[in-house]
Amino acid sequence: MTTPLRADAARNRERLLAIARAAMTEGDLALQLNDIARRAKVGVGTVYRHFPTRRALVEALADGAFATLVDEARAASRHDDVWTGVEILLRALLLRQVADPAFAEVISTGPDQDATATTTEHREQWSAAARVVLERARQAGVLRPGLTDDDLHHLVCGTAFALRIGDEPTLRIDRYLRVLLDGIHAAERNGVNSGTAGLQARRARS
Amino acid sequence: MTTPLRADAARNRERLLAIARAAMTEGDLALQLNDIARRAKVGVGTVYRHFPTRRALVEALADGAFATLVDEARAASRHDDVWTGVEILLRALLLRQVADPAFAEVISTGPDQDATATTTEHREQWSAAARVVLERARQAGVLRPGLTDDDLHHLVCGTAFALRIGDEPTLRIDRYLRVLLDGIHAAERNGVNSGTAGLQARRARS
DNA sequence: GGCGAAGCGGATTGTCAATCCGGTTAGGTA
DNA sequence: TACCTAACCGGATTGACAATCCGCTTCGCC
């Protein structure tokens, strides 16, 4: 489909990615493309040829993390315990975001027009794998009713955002994740499978 | 302390705020100051005199909502039922953010150097009022142990973020809030006050 | 070692933030 | 009313950055 990159081009591409990753990791979320070019000792044109837009660069940075996540999601769907599968799934989605700011940016914004083919594909693979895990959980009645796949996706992204505010995100991961998991677990309330009843009862009170 | 504004200055200030609010409400989160100036038929200089930085303008926009929130927090601390107080408190924090993007931006970023005096004061009043509600809840044992005031603040901001992703935020407010509230409620798990034990047991499993 | 396609660089244009200062106006005083 | 000055206004200007464009260079195949 795409002719393989010429040697020098491939070299430059890697160099740019490496430098962009470094910049982003050390906190420069703005990722000024001119700046990246200068640091990479490369013309601006080269940057824009490889990554026509800032978003394209960020997506390229996120590719690795995204692929890993898809694997983790598939592994989660194979886990014996249904609920544990959900925990693994959501924890993976959260950890990837904490570890990789570029990935966090991509995953917590809607699918973009003119997104990379790779990213689009990853996105589909991810939601397919996640759907399996979550649907299993719904069948087993361990997932709070009324929550869509998208809801869960958003809530995890929200949790990642919560971690980004304030210091020492990594120390708070488990705490926040626990809150989320308990919030979306059905069986935790009123003994067994309370289903919608529990939700309504509580809602009426507030 | 500050000499009262001259008539024309006050007029301009109000006009700028009105236009900025309109711009932000209709989705222009970038808030380009030159653009605001043009729309208000005013020189750029005027904008920068009143609001030395973009952040200052956003804070000014958020002032009203922030004041309201402080009132709501104080009301929550006077509520008979301790847990209901918590629900009211966090729901108010969430609703204000959904309703007012400027406020959302201010509240979900750390206290800024060179922040407005008003904003700083609001921030203090808010955390004082919130502290009362949350401390009461801790005493009563209805709040999950191990969560600081800041944690709760962050989690609500995260929930607001989750709502901003995707369509129809308002329709999802109750659902997401319910998840959060159940996640931070202690008494919901294992009958009564499970305390840290419940947390540890579940953590060990995952 | 020659050739054409692919890649490169950086000058350039356009946009917007932010500053600065000469001109204007409000509103108090006589 | 007429005057005065501190406060305020406007927009030209500077600077930073995004994004494009095109003449030159390099790769790698024949």
Short mmCIF file of C-alpha atoms (C1' of nucleotides) in Angstrom, two decimals:
data_model
loop_
_atom_site.label_atom_id
_atom_site.label_comp_id
_atom_site.label_asym_id
_atom_site.label_seq_id
_atom_site.Cartn_x
_atom_site.Cartn_y
_atom_site.Cartn_z
CA MET A 1 0.00 0.00 0.00
CA THR A 2 2.58 2.54 1.06
CA THR A 3 5.99 2.23 -0.58
CA PRO A 4 8.64 1.67 2.08
CA LEU A 5 10.39 4.83 3.27
CA ARG A 6 13.74 5.78 1.89
CA ALA A 7 16.59 5.17 4.34
CA ASP A 8 17.28 8.79 5.23
CA ALA A 9 13.58 9.50 5.53
CA ALA A 10 13.07 6.62 7.93
CA ARG A 11 16.03 7.82 9.96
CA ASN A 12 14.61 11.31 10.23
CA ARG A 13 11.19 10.03 11.12
CA GLU A 14 12.56 8.00 14.00
CA ARG A 15 14.69 10.87 15.17
CA LEU A 16 11.70 13.20 15.20
CA LEU A 17 9.57 10.72 17.10
CA ALA A 18 12.29 10.19 19.67
CA ILE A 19 12.74 13.89 20.25
CA ALA A 20 9.01 14.57 20.31
CA ARG A 21 8.54 11.80 22.83
CA ALA A 22 11.28 13.21 25.01
CA ALA A 23 9.77 16.68 24.81
CA MET A 24 6.34 15.42 25.72
CA THR A 25 7.55 13.25 28.56
CA GLU A 26 9.45 16.12 30.12
CA GLY A 27 6.28 18.14 30.22
CA ASP A 28 6.15 20.13 27.02
CA LEU A 29 2.59 19.19 26.14
CA ALA A 30 2.35 22.00 23.59
CA LEU A 31 4.79 20.25 21.27
CA GLN A 32 5.82 23.19 19.11
CA LEU A 33 6.70 21.69 15.78
CA ASN A 34 9.25 24.35 14.86
CA ASP A 35 10.99 23.64 18.11
CA ILE A 36 11.05 19.91 17.46
CA ALA A 37 12.57 20.59 14.05
CA ARG A 38 15.31 22.73 15.51
CA ARG A 39 16.14 20.21 18.21
CA ALA A 40 16.29 17.44 15.63
CA LYS A 41 18.57 19.57 13.42
CA VAL A 42 16.14 19.23 10.59
CA GLY A 43 14.18 21.70 8.47
CA VAL A 44 10.62 22.49 9.43
CA GLY A 45 9.53 21.14 6.09
CA THR A 46 10.73 17.69 7.07
CA VAL A 47 8.59 17.69 10.17
CA TYR A 48 5.50 18.71 8.27
CA ARG A 49 6.09 16.18 5.54
CA HIS A 50 6.21 13.31 7.99
CA PHE A 51 3.48 14.66 10.23
CA PRO A 52 1.17 17.01 8.37
CA THR A 53 -0.37 18.19 11.61
CA ARG A 54 0.42 18.26 15.30
CA ARG A 55 -2.27 15.68 15.83
CA ALA A 56 -0.63 13.30 13.36
CA LEU A 57 2.59 13.45 15.35
CA VAL A 58 0.82 12.81 18.61
CA GLU A 59 -1.00 9.84 17.10
CA ALA A 60 2.27 8.42 15.86
CA LEU A 61 3.69 8.77 19.36
CA ALA A 62 0.67 6.98 20.78
CA ASP A 63 0.72 4.06 18.37
CA GLY A 64 2.90 1.80 20.48
CA ALA A 65 0.90 2.30 23.64
CA PHE A 66 -2.32 1.81 21.72
CA ALA A 67 -1.17 -1.52 20.30
CA THR A 68 -0.16 -2.70 23.75
CA LEU A 69 -3.55 -1.73 25.10
CA VAL A 70 -5.33 -3.79 22.46
CA ASP A 71 -3.30 -6.82 23.50
CA GLU A 72 -4.14 -6.22 27.14
CA ALA A 73 -7.81 -5.91 26.33
CA ARG A 74 -7.79 -9.22 24.51
CA ALA A 75 -6.02 -10.84 27.42
CA ALA A 76 -8.67 -9.43 29.76
CA SER A 77 -11.41 -11.07 27.73
CA ARG A 78 -9.76 -14.44 28.24
CA HIS A 79 -9.61 -14.18 32.01
CA ASP A 80 -11.58 -16.76 33.97
CA ASP A 81 -13.26 -14.39 36.38
CA VAL A 82 -15.57 -12.05 34.53
CA TRP A 83 -15.33 -9.16 36.93
CA THR A 84 -11.57 -9.47 37.19
CA GLY A 85 -11.57 -9.15 33.42
CA VAL A 86 -13.28 -5.80 33.75
CA GLU A 87 -10.81 -4.68 36.38
CA ILE A 88 -7.87 -5.63 34.20
CA LEU A 89 -9.40 -3.91 31.20
CA LEU A 90 -10.06 -0.60 32.86
CA ARG A 91 -6.84 -0.61 34.81
CA ALA A 92 -4.92 -1.11 31.60
CA LEU A 93 -6.72 1.78 29.94
CA LEU A 94 -5.90 3.97 32.92
CA LEU A 95 -2.26 2.95 33.28
CA ARG A 96 -1.50 3.53 29.62
CA GLN A 97 -2.79 7.06 29.92
CA VAL A 98 -0.79 7.84 33.01
CA ALA A 99 2.35 6.44 31.45
CA ASP A 100 1.96 8.10 28.06
CA PRO A 101 0.59 11.63 27.72
CA ALA A 102 0.39 11.35 23.93
CA PHE A 103 -1.79 8.29 24.24
CA ALA A 104 -3.94 10.03 26.83
CA GLU A 105 -4.55 12.86 24.41
CA VAL A 106 -5.52 10.58 21.57
CA ILE A 107 -7.75 8.26 23.54
CA SER A 108 -9.64 10.97 25.37
CA THR A 109 -10.71 12.88 22.30
CA GLY A 110 -13.24 11.67 19.82
CA PRO A 111 -12.07 10.01 16.62
CA ASP A 112 -10.69 12.78 14.51
CA GLN A 113 -11.45 13.46 10.86
CA ASP A 114 -8.16 12.85 9.00
CA ALA A 115 -6.89 10.47 11.66
CA THR A 116 -4.10 8.06 10.81
CA ALA A 117 -5.24 4.75 9.37
CA THR A 118 -3.31 3.01 12.12
CA THR A 119 -5.01 4.95 14.85
CA THR A 120 -8.46 4.36 13.42
CA GLU A 121 -7.75 0.67 13.24
CA HIS A 122 -6.43 0.57 16.78
CA ARG A 123 -9.49 2.36 17.96
CA GLU A 124 -11.76 -0.22 16.38
CA GLN A 125 -9.76 -3.14 17.70
CA TRP A 126 -9.84 -1.65 21.14
CA SER A 127 -13.56 -1.10 21.29
CA ALA A 128 -14.20 -4.55 19.87
CA ALA A 129 -12.05 -6.18 22.53
CA ALA A 130 -13.51 -4.03 25.28
CA ARG A 131 -17.02 -4.84 24.12
CA VAL A 132 -16.37 -8.53 24.64
CA VAL A 133 -15.25 -8.03 28.21
CA LEU A 134 -18.04 -5.68 29.12
CA GLU A 135 -20.78 -7.67 27.47
CA ARG A 136 -19.68 -10.75 29.38
CA ALA A 137 -19.87 -8.74 32.56
CA ARG A 138 -23.37 -7.55 31.73
CA GLN A 139 -24.54 -11.09 31.07
CA ALA A 140 -23.16 -12.12 34.43
CA GLY A 141 -24.93 -9.20 36.08
CA VAL A 142 -21.79 -7.86 37.73
CA LEU A 143 -21.78 -4.58 35.85
CA ARG A 144 -24.05 -1.79 37.00
CA PRO A 145 -26.95 -1.54 34.54
CA GLY A 146 -27.41 1.57 32.44
CA LEU A 147 -23.76 2.13 31.68
CA THR A 148 -22.75 1.94 28.02
CA ASP A 149 -19.33 0.99 26.75
CA ASP A 150 -18.75 4.64 25.95
CA ASP A 151 -19.73 5.66 29.47
CA LEU A 152 -17.03 3.43 30.89
CA HIS A 153 -14.50 4.68 28.41
CA HIS A 154 -15.29 8.26 29.35
CA LEU A 155 -15.20 7.56 33.05
CA VAL A 156 -11.74 6.04 32.84
CA CYS A 157 -10.51 9.02 30.81
CA GLY A 158 -12.03 11.24 33.47
CA THR A 159 -10.13 9.34 36.13
CA ALA A 160 -6.92 9.81 34.17
CA PHE A 161 -7.67 13.51 34.03
CA ALA A 162 -8.25 13.55 37.78
CA LEU A 163 -4.82 12.02 38.25
CA ARG A 164 -3.19 14.66 36.08
CA ILE A 165 -4.44 17.40 38.40
CA GLY A 166 -2.17 17.76 41.40
CA ASP A 167 1.05 16.05 42.30
CA GLU A 168 2.27 12.50 42.32
CA PRO A 169 -0.28 10.95 39.98
CA THR A 170 1.16 7.46 40.28
CA LEU A 171 0.61 7.34 44.02
CA ARG A 172 -3.09 7.95 43.57
CA ILE A 173 -3.83 5.51 40.78
CA ASP A 174 -4.98 2.62 42.93
CA ARG A 175 -7.14 4.78 45.14
CA TYR A 176 -8.98 6.43 42.26
CA LEU A 177 -9.33 3.22 40.32
CA ARG A 178 -10.84 1.52 43.35
CA VAL A 179 -13.44 4.26 43.63
CA LEU A 180 -14.36 3.87 39.98
CA LEU A 181 -14.51 0.09 40.04
CA ASP A 182 -16.71 0.05 43.13
CA GLY A 183 -18.93 2.65 41.51
CA ILE A 184 -19.56 0.57 38.42
CA HIS A 185 -19.84 -2.80 40.13
CA ALA A 186 -23.42 -3.97 40.51
CA ALA A 187 -23.05 -6.79 43.00
CA GLU A 188 -21.32 -4.59 45.59
CA ARG A 189 -24.58 -2.97 46.63
CA ASN A 190 -27.36 -4.52 48.77
CA GLY A 191 -25.97 -8.01 48.94
CA VAL A 192 -26.37 -9.57 45.50
CA ASN A 193 -27.33 -8.27 42.05
CA SER A 194 -29.39 -5.33 43.08
CA GLY A 195 -29.78 -4.36 39.43
CA THR A 196 -31.68 -1.20 38.66
CA ALA A 197 -33.63 -1.28 41.89
CA GLY A 198 -30.68 -0.18 43.96
CA LEU A 199 -29.92 2.64 41.58
CA GLN A 200 -33.45 3.97 41.70
CA ALA A 201 -33.70 3.73 45.46
CA ARG A 202 -30.58 5.77 45.94
CA ARG A 203 -31.43 8.26 43.26
CA ALA A 204 -34.83 8.94 44.83
CA ARG A 205 -33.16 9.86 48.10
CA SER A 206 -30.90 12.58 46.73
CA MET B 1 -8.68 49.41 48.13
CA THR B 2 -9.18 49.82 44.41
CA THR B 3 -10.48 53.19 43.29
CA PRO B 4 -13.83 52.74 41.60
CA LEU B 5 -13.62 52.43 37.84
CA ARG B 6 -14.32 55.40 35.64
CA ALA B 7 -17.69 55.25 33.92
CA ASP B 8 -16.42 54.43 30.42
CA ALA B 9 -13.94 51.93 31.78
CA ALA B 10 -16.64 50.10 33.71
CA ARG B 11 -18.83 50.06 30.63
CA ASN B 12 -16.07 48.57 28.52
CA ARG B 13 -15.25 45.99 31.11
CA GLU B 14 -18.83 44.76 31.23
CA ARG B 15 -19.08 44.70 27.48
CA LEU B 16 -15.92 42.65 27.21
CA LEU B 17 -17.11 40.17 29.80
CA ALA B 18 -20.45 39.79 28.08
CA ILE B 19 -18.87 39.13 24.72
CA ALA B 20 -16.26 36.81 26.12
CA ARG B 21 -18.95 34.83 27.92
CA ALA B 22 -20.96 34.58 24.73
CA ALA B 23 -17.91 33.42 22.80
CA MET B 24 -17.04 30.79 25.37
CA THR B 25 -20.58 29.51 25.71
CA GLU B 26 -20.93 29.04 21.99
CA GLY B 27 -17.88 26.81 22.01
CA ASP B 28 -14.90 29.05 21.33
CA LEU B 29 -12.79 27.74 24.16
CA ALA B 30 -9.66 29.29 22.72
CA LEU B 31 -10.90 32.82 23.52
CA GLN B 32 -8.66 34.78 21.21
CA LEU B 33 -8.26 38.15 22.87
CA ASN B 34 -7.76 40.08 19.63
CA ASP B 35 -10.98 38.61 18.38
CA ILE B 36 -12.85 39.62 21.52
CA ALA B 37 -11.53 43.16 21.09
CA ARG B 38 -12.72 43.34 17.54
CA ARG B 39 -16.15 42.00 18.37
CA ALA B 40 -16.47 44.50 21.22
CA LYS B 41 -15.39 47.33 18.89
CA VAL B 42 -12.59 48.20 21.24
CA GLY B 43 -8.83 48.40 20.87
CA VAL B 44 -6.73 45.43 21.88
CA GLY B 45 -5.06 47.64 24.44
CA THR B 46 -8.33 47.99 26.30
CA VAL B 47 -8.72 44.27 26.63
CA TYR B 48 -5.22 43.80 27.95
CA ARG B 49 -5.58 46.63 30.43
CA HIS B 50 -8.65 45.10 31.99
CA PHE B 51 -7.43 41.53 31.74
CA PRO B 52 -3.64 41.35 31.60
CA THR B 53 -3.76 37.71 30.61
CA ARG B 54 -6.17 35.24 29.10
CA ARG B 55 -6.34 33.52 32.45
CA ALA B 56 -7.41 36.75 34.16
CA LEU B 57 -10.34 37.06 31.79
CA VAL B 58 -11.40 33.48 32.35
CA GLU B 59 -11.21 33.96 36.09
CA ALA B 60 -13.37 37.05 35.85
CA LEU B 61 -15.90 35.06 33.86
CA ALA B 62 -15.89 32.34 36.49
CA ASP B 63 -16.34 34.65 39.48
CA GLY B 64 -20.11 34.49 39.55
CA ALA B 65 -20.29 30.75 39.35
CA PHE B 66 -17.60 30.43 41.98
CA ALA B 67 -19.49 32.64 44.43
CA THR B 68 -22.64 30.61 43.89
CA LEU B 69 -20.74 27.42 44.54
CA VAL B 70 -19.46 28.72 47.86
CA ASP B 71 -23.02 29.42 48.92
CA GLU B 72 -24.10 25.97 47.88
CA ALA B 73 -21.25 24.41 49.82
CA ARG B 74 -22.25 26.27 52.96
CA ALA B 75 -25.83 25.17 52.51
CA ALA B 76 -24.64 21.58 52.17
CA SER B 77 -22.85 21.79 55.50
CA ARG B 78 -26.11 22.74 57.18
CA HIS B 79 -28.05 19.77 55.84
CA ASP B 80 -29.41 17.35 58.44
CA ASP B 81 -28.31 14.15 56.80
CA VAL B 82 -24.52 14.02 56.67
CA TRP B 83 -24.25 11.89 53.57
CA THR B 84 -26.86 13.92 51.73
CA GLY B 85 -24.66 16.90 52.49
CA VAL B 86 -21.82 15.23 50.64
CA GLU B 87 -24.07 14.44 47.71
CA ILE B 88 -25.25 18.03 47.49
CA LEU B 89 -21.71 19.33 47.75
CA LEU B 90 -20.25 17.23 45.00
CA ARG B 91 -23.26 17.55 42.75
CA ALA B 92 -23.01 21.32 43.01
CA LEU B 93 -19.32 21.24 42.10
CA LEU B 94 -20.12 19.09 39.11
CA LEU B 95 -23.13 21.05 37.88
CA ARG B 96 -21.31 24.37 37.99
CA GLN B 97 -18.61 22.95 35.79
CA VAL B 98 -21.01 21.56 33.25
CA ALA B 99 -22.91 24.84 33.13
CA ASP B 100 -19.91 27.14 32.94
CA PRO B 101 -16.81 26.20 30.92
CA ALA B 102 -14.85 29.14 32.29
CA PHE B 103 -15.46 27.96 35.82
CA ALA B 104 -14.53 24.42 34.84
CA GLU B 105 -11.20 25.65 33.57
CA VAL B 106 -10.43 27.62 36.70
CA ILE B 107 -11.47 25.00 39.21
CA SER B 108 -9.74 22.11 37.54
CA THR B 109 -6.32 23.70 37.41
CA GLY B 110 -4.16 24.32 40.41
CA PRO B 111 -4.13 27.77 42.03
CA ASP B 112 -2.20 29.94 39.63
CA GLN B 113 0.59 32.35 40.47
CA ASP B 114 -0.74 35.83 39.75
CA ALA B 115 -4.35 34.75 40.21
CA THR B 116 -7.00 37.37 40.91
CA ALA B 117 -7.49 38.25 44.57
CA THR B 118 -11.16 37.39 44.18
CA THR B 119 -10.44 33.97 42.78
CA THR B 120 -7.92 33.16 45.47
CA GLU B 121 -10.44 34.15 48.11
CA HIS B 122 -13.19 32.10 46.51
CA ARG B 123 -10.89 29.14 46.39
CA GLU B 124 -10.19 29.38 50.09
CA GLN B 125 -13.82 29.84 51.01
CA TRP B 126 -14.73 26.86 48.91
CA SER B 127 -12.22 24.52 50.43
CA ALA B 128 -13.12 25.67 53.92
CA ALA B 129 -16.80 25.00 53.35
CA ALA B 130 -16.11 21.69 51.65
CA ARG B 131 -13.83 20.64 54.47
CA VAL B 132 -16.67 21.04 56.95
CA VAL B 133 -18.97 18.79 54.98
CA LEU B 134 -16.36 16.13 54.34
CA GLU B 135 -14.99 16.08 57.85
CA ARG B 136 -18.50 15.58 59.20
CA ALA B 137 -18.90 12.66 56.83
CA ARG B 138 -15.63 11.14 57.96
CA GLN B 139 -16.64 11.40 61.60
CA ALA B 140 -19.89 9.65 60.78
CA GLY B 141 -17.99 6.93 58.95
CA VAL B 142 -19.97 7.28 55.74
CA LEU B 143 -17.05 8.42 53.63
CA ARG B 144 -14.64 5.82 52.31
CA PRO B 145 -11.41 6.07 54.33
CA GLY B 146 -8.19 7.12 52.68
CA LEU B 147 -9.67 9.81 50.45
CA THR B 148 -8.45 13.34 51.06
CA ASP B 149 -10.41 16.49 50.33
CA ASP B 150 -8.20 17.04 47.32
CA ASP B 151 -8.88 13.53 46.07
CA LEU B 152 -12.59 14.23 46.03
CA HIS B 153 -12.06 17.56 44.36
CA HIS B 154 -9.98 15.92 41.66
CA LEU B 155 -12.43 13.10 41.16
CA VAL B 156 -15.30 15.48 40.59
CA CYS B 157 -13.24 17.46 38.10
CA GLY B 158 -12.43 14.19 36.41
CA THR B 159 -16.12 13.40 36.18
CA ALA B 160 -16.75 16.80 34.63
CA PHE B 161 -14.04 16.01 32.11
CA ALA B 162 -15.67 12.67 31.37
CA LEU B 163 -18.92 14.49 30.63
CA ARG B 164 -17.20 16.85 28.22
CA ILE B 165 -16.06 13.94 26.07
CA GLY B 166 -18.83 12.83 23.77
CA ASP B 167 -22.27 14.20 23.18
CA GLU B 168 -25.13 15.36 25.38
CA PRO B 169 -23.23 15.89 28.62
CA THR B 170 -26.31 16.91 30.55
CA LEU B 171 -28.04 13.61 29.93
CA ARG B 172 -25.19 11.73 31.52
CA ILE B 173 -24.68 13.81 34.64
CA ASP B 174 -26.83 11.74 36.97
CA ARG B 175 -25.42 8.47 35.79
CA TYR B 176 -21.79 9.49 36.24
CA LEU B 177 -22.43 11.22 39.52
CA ARG B 178 -24.12 8.12 40.87
CA VAL B 179 -21.07 6.04 39.99
CA LEU B 180 -18.80 8.46 41.78
CA LEU B 181 -20.96 8.77 44.87
CA ASP B 182 -21.28 5.03 45.24
CA GLY B 183 -17.57 4.70 44.78
CA ILE B 184 -16.74 7.04 47.62
CA HIS B 185 -19.45 5.89 50.02
CA ALA B 186 -18.12 3.65 52.75
CA ALA B 187 -21.31 2.12 54.16
CA GLU B 188 -22.40 0.74 50.81
CA ARG B 189 -19.95 -2.13 50.97
CA ASN B 190 -20.20 -5.29 53.13
CA GLY B 191 -23.11 -4.17 55.22
CA VAL B 192 -21.80 -1.47 57.56
CA ASN B 193 -18.56 0.52 57.82
CA SER B 194 -16.24 -1.92 56.18
CA GLY B 195 -13.46 0.62 56.56
CA THR B 196 -10.09 -0.21 55.13
CA ALA B 197 -10.63 -3.93 55.34
CA GLY B 198 -12.95 -3.98 52.36
CA LEU B 199 -10.51 -1.94 50.35
CA GLN B 200 -7.64 -4.23 51.08
CA ALA B 201 -9.59 -7.37 50.40
CA ARG B 202 -10.61 -6.16 46.97
CA ARG B 203 -7.20 -4.78 46.16
CA ALA B 204 -5.56 -8.09 46.94
CA ARG B 205 -7.76 -9.84 44.43
CA SER B 206 -6.87 -7.70 41.42
"C1'" DG C 1 28.40 6.48 -12.87
"C1'" DG C 2 24.16 8.21 -14.40
"C1'" DC C 3 19.34 9.23 -13.73
"C1'" DG C 4 14.82 10.23 -11.81
"C1'" DA C 5 12.10 10.04 -7.95
"C1'" DA C 6 11.98 10.95 -3.17
"C1'" DG C 7 13.40 13.72 0.32
"C1'" DC C 8 15.34 18.03 2.37
"C1'" DG C 9 15.75 22.82 4.14
"C1'" DG C 10 14.59 27.21 5.21
"C1'" DA C 11 12.74 31.56 3.35
"C1'" DT C 12 8.24 33.18 3.50
"C1'" DT C 13 3.42 34.28 4.59
"C1'" DG C 14 -0.27 34.61 7.83
"C1'" DT C 15 -2.15 34.64 12.50
"C1'" DC C 16 -2.33 35.90 17.02
"C1'" DA C 17 -0.39 37.36 21.67
"C1'" DA C 18 1.31 41.14 23.99
"C1'" DT C 19 3.38 45.90 24.48
"C1'" DC C 20 3.78 50.80 24.18
"C1'" DC C 21 2.72 55.51 23.69
"C1'" DG C 22 0.45 59.66 21.63
"C1'" DG C 23 -4.23 61.09 21.62
"C1'" DT C 24 -8.89 61.39 24.02
"C1'" DT C 25 -12.29 61.72 27.71
"C1'" DA C 26 -14.44 61.70 32.20
"C1'" DG C 27 -15.65 64.17 35.84
"C1'" DG C 28 -13.98 67.10 39.66
"C1'" DT C 29 -12.95 72.17 40.67
"C1'" DA C 30 -13.41 77.17 40.48
"C1'" DT D 1 -19.38 77.14 32.09
"C1'" DA D 2 -14.54 76.50 31.33
"C1'" DC D 3 -10.61 74.31 32.60
"C1'" DC D 4 -7.46 70.67 34.07
"C1'" DT D 5 -5.37 66.23 34.79
"C1'" DA D 6 -5.49 61.55 35.92
"C1'" DA D 7 -7.41 57.78 33.88
"C1'" DC D 8 -8.45 55.59 29.88
"C1'" DC D 9 -8.46 54.45 24.89
"C1'" DG D 10 -6.86 52.74 20.30
"C1'" DG D 11 -4.16 50.58 17.18
"C1'" DA D 12 0.55 50.41 15.16
"C1'" DT D 13 4.16 47.44 16.26
"C1'" DT D 14 7.09 43.58 17.75
"C1'" DG D 15 7.74 38.82 18.42
"C1'" DA D 16 6.61 33.89 18.35
"C1'" DC D 17 4.85 30.25 16.00
"C1'" DA D 18 2.11 27.48 12.40
"C1'" DA D 19 2.07 26.10 7.94
"C1'" DT D 20 3.38 26.31 2.91
"C1'" DC D 21 6.18 26.23 -1.14
"C1'" DC D 22 9.87 25.38 -4.20
"C1'" DG D 23 14.73 25.09 -5.70
"C1'" DC D 24 18.42 22.05 -4.24
"C1'" DT D 25 20.30 17.48 -2.57
"C1'" DT D 26 20.49 12.64 -1.86
"C1'" DC D 27 19.18 7.88 -2.35
"C1'" DG D 28 19.28 3.79 -4.54
"C1'" DC D 29 18.06 1.38 -8.85
"C1'" DC D 30 19.80 0.31 -13.54
#
